[in-house]
XYZ file of C-alpha atoms in Angstrom:
563
model
C 47.514 41.289 23.912
C 47.261 43.724 26.872
C 46.959 42.536 30.467
C 46.373 44.915 33.398
C 48.297 43.950 36.525
C 47.477 45.433 39.908
C 50.599 46.423 41.958
C 50.980 46.853 45.677
C 49.905 50.538 45.687
C 46.720 50.001 43.586
C 48.177 51.500 40.416
C 47.372 49.938 37.014
C 49.914 50.055 34.220
C 49.820 48.427 30.765
C 51.905 45.279 30.461
C 52.960 43.770 27.101
C 53.223 39.928 27.053
C 55.603 38.791 24.360
C 55.471 35.087 24.885
C 53.023 32.762 26.708
C 53.768 29.130 27.345
C 50.879 26.739 27.969
C 51.155 23.617 30.117
C 48.417 21.079 30.786
C 48.488 19.402 34.174
C 46.386 16.378 35.282
C 44.972 18.226 38.275
C 44.214 21.656 36.691
C 44.757 23.648 33.521
C 47.428 26.182 34.172
C 49.049 28.818 31.966
C 52.445 30.266 32.870
C 54.053 33.272 31.166
C 57.696 33.360 30.112
C 59.951 36.392 29.531
C 57.330 38.971 30.404
C 58.509 42.555 29.855
C 56.679 45.105 31.962
C 56.742 48.804 31.337
C 58.388 51.133 33.910
C 56.334 52.310 36.868
C 56.928 55.152 39.369
C 56.064 55.553 42.973
C 53.558 58.397 43.234
C 54.832 59.426 46.699
C 58.630 59.267 46.384
C 58.794 59.796 42.633
C 61.402 57.041 42.302
C 61.467 54.441 39.632
C 60.273 51.024 40.867
C 61.792 47.721 39.772
C 59.401 45.711 37.651
C 58.935 41.978 38.378
C 60.450 39.564 35.879
C 57.636 36.905 35.923
C 53.881 37.139 36.413
C 51.616 34.098 36.927
C 48.248 34.113 35.175
C 45.282 31.797 35.982
C 42.480 31.247 33.423
C 39.059 30.144 34.786
C 35.831 29.055 33.024
C 32.968 31.526 32.857
C 29.236 30.692 33.045
C 27.700 28.919 30.027
C 25.318 30.970 27.940
C 22.691 28.935 25.956
C 21.864 30.492 22.622
C 19.136 27.852 21.636
C 17.268 25.550 24.049
C 14.702 22.955 22.747
C 13.414 20.740 25.614
C 12.846 16.993 24.868
C 9.296 15.560 24.670
C 10.422 12.001 25.510
C 11.348 10.673 28.934
C 12.857 7.346 29.944
C 10.322 4.944 31.417
C 12.277 3.964 34.516
C 13.091 7.549 35.570
C 11.133 10.042 37.630
C 10.301 12.044 34.511
C 8.943 8.896 32.822
C 6.739 7.976 35.787
C 5.393 11.516 35.883
C 4.608 11.386 32.146
C 2.739 8.070 32.517
C 0.708 9.461 35.417
C -0.089 12.600 33.458
C -1.266 10.600 30.419
C -3.468 8.411 32.616
C -5.072 11.434 34.221
C -5.693 12.899 30.765
C -7.541 9.769 29.638
C -9.588 9.290 32.828
C -10.395 12.640 34.445
C -9.006 15.154 31.954
C -10.149 16.359 28.576
C -9.195 13.089 26.954
C -12.105 11.180 28.483
C -14.548 12.845 26.080
C -12.532 12.278 22.922
C -14.171 10.502 19.953
C -12.893 6.964 19.465
C -13.911 4.478 16.754
C -12.882 0.798 16.801
C -12.371 -0.800 13.397
C -11.066 -4.189 12.347
C -8.895 -4.763 9.323
C -7.888 -7.942 7.550
C -5.318 -8.079 4.818
C -6.275 -9.821 1.614
C -4.732 -13.112 0.658
C -1.756 -12.200 -1.492
C -0.509 -14.656 -4.074
C 3.259 -14.522 -4.090
C 5.716 -16.283 -6.309
C 8.442 -18.112 -4.414
C 11.991 -17.046 -5.032
C 13.883 -19.773 -6.828
C 17.615 -19.927 -6.327
C 20.008 -22.140 -8.215
C 23.425 -22.850 -6.767
C 25.986 -24.223 -9.206
C 29.371 -25.416 -8.055
C 32.055 -27.270 -9.974
C 35.339 -28.761 -8.824
C 37.488 -29.663 -11.847
C 39.990 -32.426 -11.549
C 43.502 -31.190 -12.223
C 44.646 -34.634 -13.303
C 41.876 -35.442 -15.724
C 38.998 -33.352 -17.050
C 37.185 -36.339 -18.495
C 35.016 -36.751 -15.367
C 33.485 -33.296 -15.805
C 32.219 -34.199 -19.273
C 30.391 -37.356 -18.197
C 26.630 -37.176 -17.722
C 24.920 -38.125 -14.476
C 23.442 -41.274 -15.962
C 26.815 -42.465 -17.187
C 28.296 -41.874 -13.732
C 25.582 -43.990 -12.154
C 26.138 -46.757 -14.638
C 29.830 -46.623 -13.913
C 29.411 -46.816 -10.126
C 26.538 -49.319 -10.074
C 26.887 -52.926 -11.007
C 24.657 -54.336 -13.695
C 22.758 -56.642 -11.298
C 22.088 -53.811 -8.862
C 20.965 -51.546 -11.669
C 18.466 -54.098 -12.903
C 17.198 -54.614 -9.365
C 16.514 -50.872 -8.962
C 14.601 -50.798 -12.235
C 12.641 -53.840 -11.133
C 11.666 -52.214 -7.825
C 10.230 -49.220 -9.715
C 8.203 -51.367 -12.085
C 4.445 -51.033 -11.304
C 3.779 -54.659 -12.260
C 6.441 -55.845 -9.818
C 4.931 -53.703 -7.044
C 1.521 -55.241 -7.664
C 3.052 -58.718 -7.524
C 4.759 -57.903 -4.220
C 1.433 -56.642 -2.862
C -0.249 -59.954 -3.727
C 2.562 -61.934 -2.083
C 2.277 -59.820 1.091
C -1.458 -60.524 1.200
C -0.822 -64.262 0.952
C 1.757 -64.156 3.734
C -0.558 -62.081 5.945
C -3.348 -64.587 5.348
C -1.235 -67.254 7.048
C -1.180 -65.152 10.237
C -4.665 -63.606 10.148
C -6.722 -66.318 8.470
C -9.173 -66.863 11.330
C -9.443 -63.131 12.052
C -10.224 -62.343 8.400
C -12.917 -65.015 8.325
C -14.416 -63.546 11.470
C -14.338 -60.059 9.946
C -16.239 -61.247 6.871
C -18.729 -63.201 8.992
C -17.618 -66.639 7.742
C -16.849 -68.069 11.194
C -19.280 -66.401 13.578
C -20.064 -68.208 16.850
C -23.103 -70.445 16.801
C -26.060 -68.282 17.779
C -28.152 -71.370 18.641
C -25.782 -72.843 21.204
C -27.174 -73.779 24.619
C -24.874 -71.597 26.753
C -25.514 -68.335 24.912
C -25.230 -65.145 27.004
C -25.481 -61.501 26.030
C -22.184 -60.034 27.254
C -21.504 -57.445 24.505
C -17.803 -58.401 24.362
C -15.149 -56.920 22.074
C -12.528 -59.323 20.702
C -9.454 -57.669 19.146
C -8.792 -59.041 15.647
C -5.787 -56.924 14.612
C -4.405 -53.379 14.650
C -3.521 -51.303 11.585
C -0.125 -49.849 12.585
C 3.546 -49.826 11.570
C 6.690 -47.855 12.366
C 5.549 -44.835 10.329
C 2.371 -44.390 12.409
C 4.056 -44.261 15.820
C 3.403 -40.973 17.589
C 0.799 -39.846 15.029
C -2.797 -39.227 16.017
C -5.591 -40.904 14.061
C -7.931 -38.024 13.226
C -10.309 -39.746 10.794
C -10.945 -42.920 8.838
C -13.570 -44.144 6.383
C -14.299 -47.408 4.598
C -14.480 -47.411 0.829
C -18.156 -47.506 -0.258
C -17.480 -50.022 -3.058
C -14.667 -52.196 -1.701
C -15.321 -52.847 1.985
C -11.823 -54.317 2.366
C -10.206 -50.879 1.998
C -10.078 -48.244 4.728
C -8.490 -44.787 4.441
C -6.892 -43.482 7.647
C -5.844 -39.861 8.178
C -3.069 -38.953 10.616
C -2.684 -35.455 12.077
C -2.331 -33.926 15.520
C -4.419 -34.088 18.686
C -5.427 -30.602 19.898
C -2.209 -28.636 20.565
C 0.348 -31.373 19.888
C 3.640 -30.482 18.227
C 3.039 -32.661 15.169
C 3.310 -30.466 12.074
C 2.997 -32.987 9.213
C 0.176 -35.207 8.008
C -0.221 -38.588 6.358
C -2.934 -40.686 4.711
C -2.683 -44.487 4.505
C -4.907 -46.884 2.564
C -5.093 -50.166 4.493
C -6.493 -53.498 3.303
C -7.834 -56.197 5.621
C -5.988 -58.721 3.436
C -2.701 -57.246 4.739
C -3.113 -55.689 8.213
C 0.674 -55.311 8.604
C 1.586 -52.849 5.830
C -0.552 -50.251 3.996
C -1.037 -50.404 0.247
C -0.911 -46.621 -0.233
C 1.013 -43.996 1.734
C 0.639 -40.252 1.058
C 2.697 -37.748 3.046
C 1.738 -34.081 3.443
C 3.279 -30.981 5.008
C 0.188 -30.194 7.137
C -1.793 -32.331 9.615
C -4.833 -34.160 8.234
C -8.125 -33.403 10.013
C -10.777 -35.255 7.994
C -11.301 -37.348 4.851
C -14.166 -38.849 2.859
C -14.627 -41.176 -0.147
C -16.791 -40.256 -3.105
C -19.875 -42.437 -3.523
C -20.087 -42.042 -7.283
C -16.325 -42.358 -7.888
C -14.946 -44.495 -5.030
C -11.376 -43.972 -6.241
C -11.580 -40.264 -5.307
C -10.682 -39.292 -1.747
C -11.335 -35.792 -0.353
C -8.920 -34.715 2.396
C -9.169 -31.718 4.744
C -6.132 -30.212 6.458
C -5.387 -28.119 9.527
C -4.306 -25.126 7.401
C -7.614 -24.883 5.502
C -6.552 -26.949 2.486
C -8.997 -29.322 0.750
C -7.519 -31.836 -1.713
C -9.043 -34.540 -3.904
C -6.750 -37.514 -4.634
C -7.017 -40.465 -6.975
C -5.941 -43.432 -4.844
C -5.437 -45.712 -7.847
C -1.976 -44.164 -8.133
C 0.748 -44.954 -5.611
C 2.049 -41.398 -5.932
C 0.020 -38.280 -5.145
C -2.307 -37.830 -8.130
C -4.037 -34.518 -7.433
C -7.487 -34.140 -8.999
C -8.380 -30.769 -7.463
C -7.648 -28.405 -4.595
C -9.070 -25.227 -3.107
C -7.409 -21.915 -2.295
C -6.406 -22.416 1.367
C -7.476 -19.876 3.964
C -6.431 -19.489 7.571
C -8.795 -21.857 9.450
C -8.834 -25.629 9.835
C -11.202 -27.929 7.939
C -13.198 -30.112 10.342
C -15.546 -32.020 8.000
C -15.735 -32.939 4.314
C -18.846 -34.646 2.914
C -19.610 -35.758 -0.648
C -23.194 -35.061 -1.709
C -25.162 -35.010 -5.000
C -25.041 -31.831 -7.020
C -27.760 -29.264 -6.276
C -28.350 -29.020 -10.005
C -30.281 -32.232 -10.725
C -29.272 -32.112 -14.390
C -25.636 -32.804 -13.449
C -24.496 -36.240 -12.322
C -21.382 -34.966 -10.568
C -20.932 -34.743 -6.808
C -20.137 -31.739 -4.651
C -17.812 -31.518 -1.660
C -19.272 -29.811 1.394
C -16.561 -28.598 3.803
C -16.949 -26.939 7.205
C -14.234 -24.613 8.521
C -13.060 -23.423 11.912
C -14.397 -19.891 11.347
C -17.989 -21.082 10.844
C -18.075 -21.222 7.041
C -19.725 -24.090 5.147
C -18.511 -24.128 1.537
C -19.624 -26.295 -1.386
C -16.976 -27.235 -3.941
C -17.192 -28.816 -7.364
C -14.185 -30.470 -8.918
C -14.647 -28.563 -12.173
C -14.551 -25.168 -10.443
C -10.997 -23.796 -10.236
C -11.750 -20.114 -9.380
C -10.715 -18.234 -6.715
C -18.920 -19.546 14.919
C -16.419 -22.623 14.464
C -18.169 -25.584 12.892
C -17.100 -28.871 14.467
C -19.320 -31.468 12.745
C -21.691 -31.599 9.795
C -24.179 -34.368 8.894
C -26.689 -34.594 6.010
C -30.060 -36.284 6.254
C -30.519 -39.371 4.095
C -34.194 -38.812 3.255
C -33.698 -35.085 2.475
C -30.373 -34.193 0.843
C -31.014 -30.454 1.223
C -31.210 -30.506 5.045
C -28.163 -30.949 7.255
C -27.220 -30.459 10.909
C -24.198 -28.480 12.075
C -22.644 -28.814 15.541
C -20.556 -25.921 16.852
C -17.894 -25.455 19.516
C -20.420 -23.565 21.659
C -22.627 -26.644 22.035
C -25.351 -25.360 19.691
C -26.879 -27.505 16.929
C -27.997 -25.600 13.817
C -30.470 -27.108 11.374
C -29.653 -25.703 7.935
C -30.726 -26.094 4.340
C -28.886 -25.681 1.074
C -31.835 -23.622 -0.183
C -31.200 -20.922 2.454
C -27.541 -19.964 2.360
C -27.663 -17.048 4.812
C -29.962 -18.376 7.535
C -30.726 -21.558 9.460
C -34.027 -23.359 9.943
C -33.688 -24.060 13.676
C -31.143 -24.121 16.510
C -30.967 -25.306 20.112
C -28.396 -25.786 22.877
C -27.320 -29.437 22.988
C -24.197 -29.383 25.220
C -22.451 -27.087 27.666
C -19.287 -27.105 25.584
C -17.997 -28.143 22.151
C -19.854 -30.866 20.270
C -17.453 -33.681 19.378
C -19.741 -35.853 17.234
C -23.231 -35.793 15.705
C -24.913 -38.639 13.798
C -28.420 -39.661 12.690
C -29.779 -43.090 13.470
C -29.484 -45.355 10.395
C -33.050 -46.633 11.038
C -34.882 -43.325 11.573
C -34.058 -39.854 10.302
C -36.068 -38.358 13.186
C -33.642 -39.641 15.834
C -30.009 -38.561 16.191
C -27.324 -38.514 18.889
C -24.654 -36.024 19.959
C -21.693 -36.148 22.336
C -19.528 -33.367 23.730
C -17.065 -32.143 26.294
C -19.729 -31.932 29.028
C -19.312 -35.715 29.689
C -22.683 -36.686 28.146
C -23.982 -38.602 25.151
C -27.498 -37.372 24.348
C -30.243 -38.781 22.102
C -32.532 -36.261 20.366
C -35.655 -36.242 18.214
C -36.536 -33.879 15.360
C -38.476 -30.843 16.548
C -37.916 -31.578 20.268
C -35.360 -29.339 21.965
C -35.181 -31.533 25.087
C -32.977 -34.663 25.059
C -34.748 -38.018 25.181
C -31.839 -39.727 26.960
C -28.610 -38.609 28.623
C -25.958 -41.341 28.833
C -23.281 -40.571 31.426
C -20.459 -42.630 32.964
C -17.718 -40.383 34.318
C -16.546 -36.792 34.236
C -14.513 -37.154 31.045
C -15.089 -35.785 27.567
C -16.943 -38.123 25.186
C -14.694 -37.945 22.134
C -16.808 -39.799 19.532
C -19.828 -42.087 19.079
C -21.517 -44.208 16.419
C -24.817 -46.030 15.863
C -24.851 -49.760 15.221
C -26.005 -50.505 11.645
C -27.677 -53.782 12.736
C -29.188 -52.898 16.142
C -31.224 -49.704 16.389
C -30.792 -49.362 20.173
C -27.028 -49.988 20.401
C -24.426 -47.210 20.337
C -20.654 -47.173 20.808
C -18.809 -44.294 22.470
C -15.259 -43.591 23.630
C -13.727 -41.508 26.377
C -10.076 -41.550 27.379
C -8.785 -45.135 27.029
C -12.230 -46.770 27.366
C -14.641 -48.103 24.720
C -18.316 -48.307 25.746
C -21.227 -50.239 24.256
C -24.710 -48.932 25.136
C -28.086 -50.624 24.654
C -30.788 -48.266 25.934
C -33.414 -50.940 25.312
C -31.998 -52.698 28.384
C -30.237 -49.977 30.432
C -29.861 -46.223 30.162
C -27.910 -45.628 33.380
C -25.018 -48.023 32.674
C -23.222 -49.300 29.541
C -23.458 -52.967 28.629
C -19.670 -53.354 28.377
C -16.459 -51.405 28.952
C -13.271 -52.318 27.076
C -9.842 -50.747 27.556
C -7.615 -49.847 24.612
C -5.054 -52.619 23.910
C -2.205 -50.080 23.729
C -3.365 -47.954 26.670
C -3.541 -44.846 24.462
C -6.287 -42.246 24.365
C -8.954 -43.043 21.777
C -9.945 -40.436 19.200
C -12.492 -41.977 16.818
C -14.886 -44.959 16.698
C -16.998 -46.465 13.923
C -18.935 -49.648 13.114
C -18.332 -51.410 9.821
C -21.261 -51.685 7.420
C -22.104 -55.266 8.406
C -22.113 -54.363 12.112
C -19.944 -57.348 13.052
C -16.826 -55.298 13.871
C -15.930 -52.020 15.552
C -13.008 -49.793 14.457
C -11.240 -47.574 17.029
C -8.338 -45.149 16.433
C -6.054 -43.569 19.037
C -3.517 -40.740 19.360
C -0.511 -43.041 18.782
C -1.487 -43.964 15.235
C -3.097 -47.348 16.000
C -6.349 -48.464 14.355
C -7.841 -51.388 16.305
C -10.354 -53.783 14.741
C -12.665 -55.470 17.283
C -15.110 -58.293 16.620
C -18.457 -58.060 18.433
C -19.250 -61.185 20.436
C -22.266 -62.328 22.431
C -24.559 -59.750 20.861
C -28.388 -60.001 20.859
C -30.389 -60.989 17.789
C -31.272 -58.095 15.463
C -34.937 -57.100 15.578
C -37.106 -57.488 12.496
C -38.782 -54.058 12.821
C -35.818 -51.932 13.871
C -37.577 -48.560 13.704
C -40.473 -49.761 15.858
C -38.030 -51.150 18.399
C -36.199 -47.816 18.485
C -39.341 -45.802 19.279
C -40.640 -48.424 21.736
C -37.371 -48.360 23.691
C -37.363 -44.564 23.808
C -40.984 -44.382 24.960
C -40.420 -47.074 27.591
C -37.629 -45.073 29.205
C -39.788 -41.902 29.250
C -42.568 -43.272 31.454
C -41.667 -40.760 34.186
C -41.722 -37.831 31.748
C -45.244 -37.857 30.327
C -45.004 -34.542 28.451
C -41.852 -35.565 26.604
C -43.298 -39.010 25.828
C -46.396 -37.403 24.262
C -44.182 -35.285 22.002
C -42.301 -38.400 20.898
C -45.558 -40.269 20.181
C -46.799 -37.350 18.110
C -43.578 -37.384 16.102
C -43.908 -41.135 15.606
C -47.486 -40.860 14.351
C -46.482 -38.186 11.865
C -43.761 -40.494 10.553
C -45.335 -43.953 10.678
C -49.001 -43.000 10.453
C -51.877 -43.976 12.721
C -51.664 -47.692 13.378
C -51.324 -50.025 16.303
C -48.030 -49.164 18.035
C -47.777 -52.535 19.675
C -47.630 -54.444 16.400
């Protein structure tokens, strides 16, 4: 290595460095030379030989960096100045730049329902006994027989015996009869108050008989119930969740009025129950709808879940299930009509095993092909099974979701709806204007039902209050208001078939049975009374009254209306 050193008289001579020692210091990198031998140099003026220095200090410094390849980054951090500039530049491109004229197409995509097999894992673990290996050779049954006494073993077998369970059920009914004897007589109409007494008054009172509830129903919302069409002592109650509650499981109980304390059937499910319905032809079959889109058919003669049929679940909740005769008149089987949260109305048959939100659905009695559908937008659609892709008529009934919709049991031209706009409205076929609007307070009317014995009496619920209306007497005020015995919010209301009792369910899992007291005498011509009461209340609306009279003449024919 050659290093040129400048001397005091600006003469450059070659210097040979034999050895360089390198030291690294914390403050700076410094290189010092050791035993440097420098060649002889002469003074150009005097011509004398100059003495060469023994040591020379050298300092190495860093030169400028030369980039051979430079690829700038296209990504900038969001919280930096470069990121803010990039966001502003992109926004200008989409609004005022060339990007505002770009071609954009919006498309929706939905993945198909994939059937997947669950992964099954088996974990096997064994701990051998070092003292005796006999235990590892014994079967599970022999271990149980060894640990369990003979009396206890026989008792367990006895508890699982179906005949013993039926005997226990009969004994429970007898014990419950000692506590609810008078209430059960009142429910069956065997001990009604004397209707010919001198101090009779029409007060429309509700007398609580009993409540279907136990420890398993606490905190569960009653979403639906229905009486068995053949055995009026049995009622099926479905438990789910109320709107956006955290309840994630469901349950169905079969209660009997002979034992109001404990249910006779209990079925537990992984999803909340939304609706249920008994089959008319086969009253032992119960159709159940769930919040996850599942529809099941159970045979309630079995204490365990005896599944008759099920559908392929989708993604939307089932809000209504209705049994109806088969469209094919040659078949005696029934179909299940189910309405879903996405607006679909699907007909199922039990034999078939192949692969706008609808809130309520109700079929007409006199025409099995026509049914009404209430939606969450407050619109009522009149549909027919003969036209699968279109409806016959529609009109706006409420300014919000429709919570209930039912025909009058005495006239298929009159029906009532209730919704979240605080009103209960009475309608007539072919008239898009309500005949009556029943209003009490600014609270959602959750459910309603027509009395099966009085054509002008309806029951409705809102919050914790139960209302009884009789629009033959008053349309601006209910005849009675009754608070829930438990102080819970009511969810569903229904008269029994005889009309002597009223069933009310709430969000805490209670099903209250009320006896109707101080009610008026049933009319002999119920349909005539219904139309007369409606026309009487429409005296100030002549145009609407004429439409109702025209509808009545088309139904009843031309005869004396006053008869």
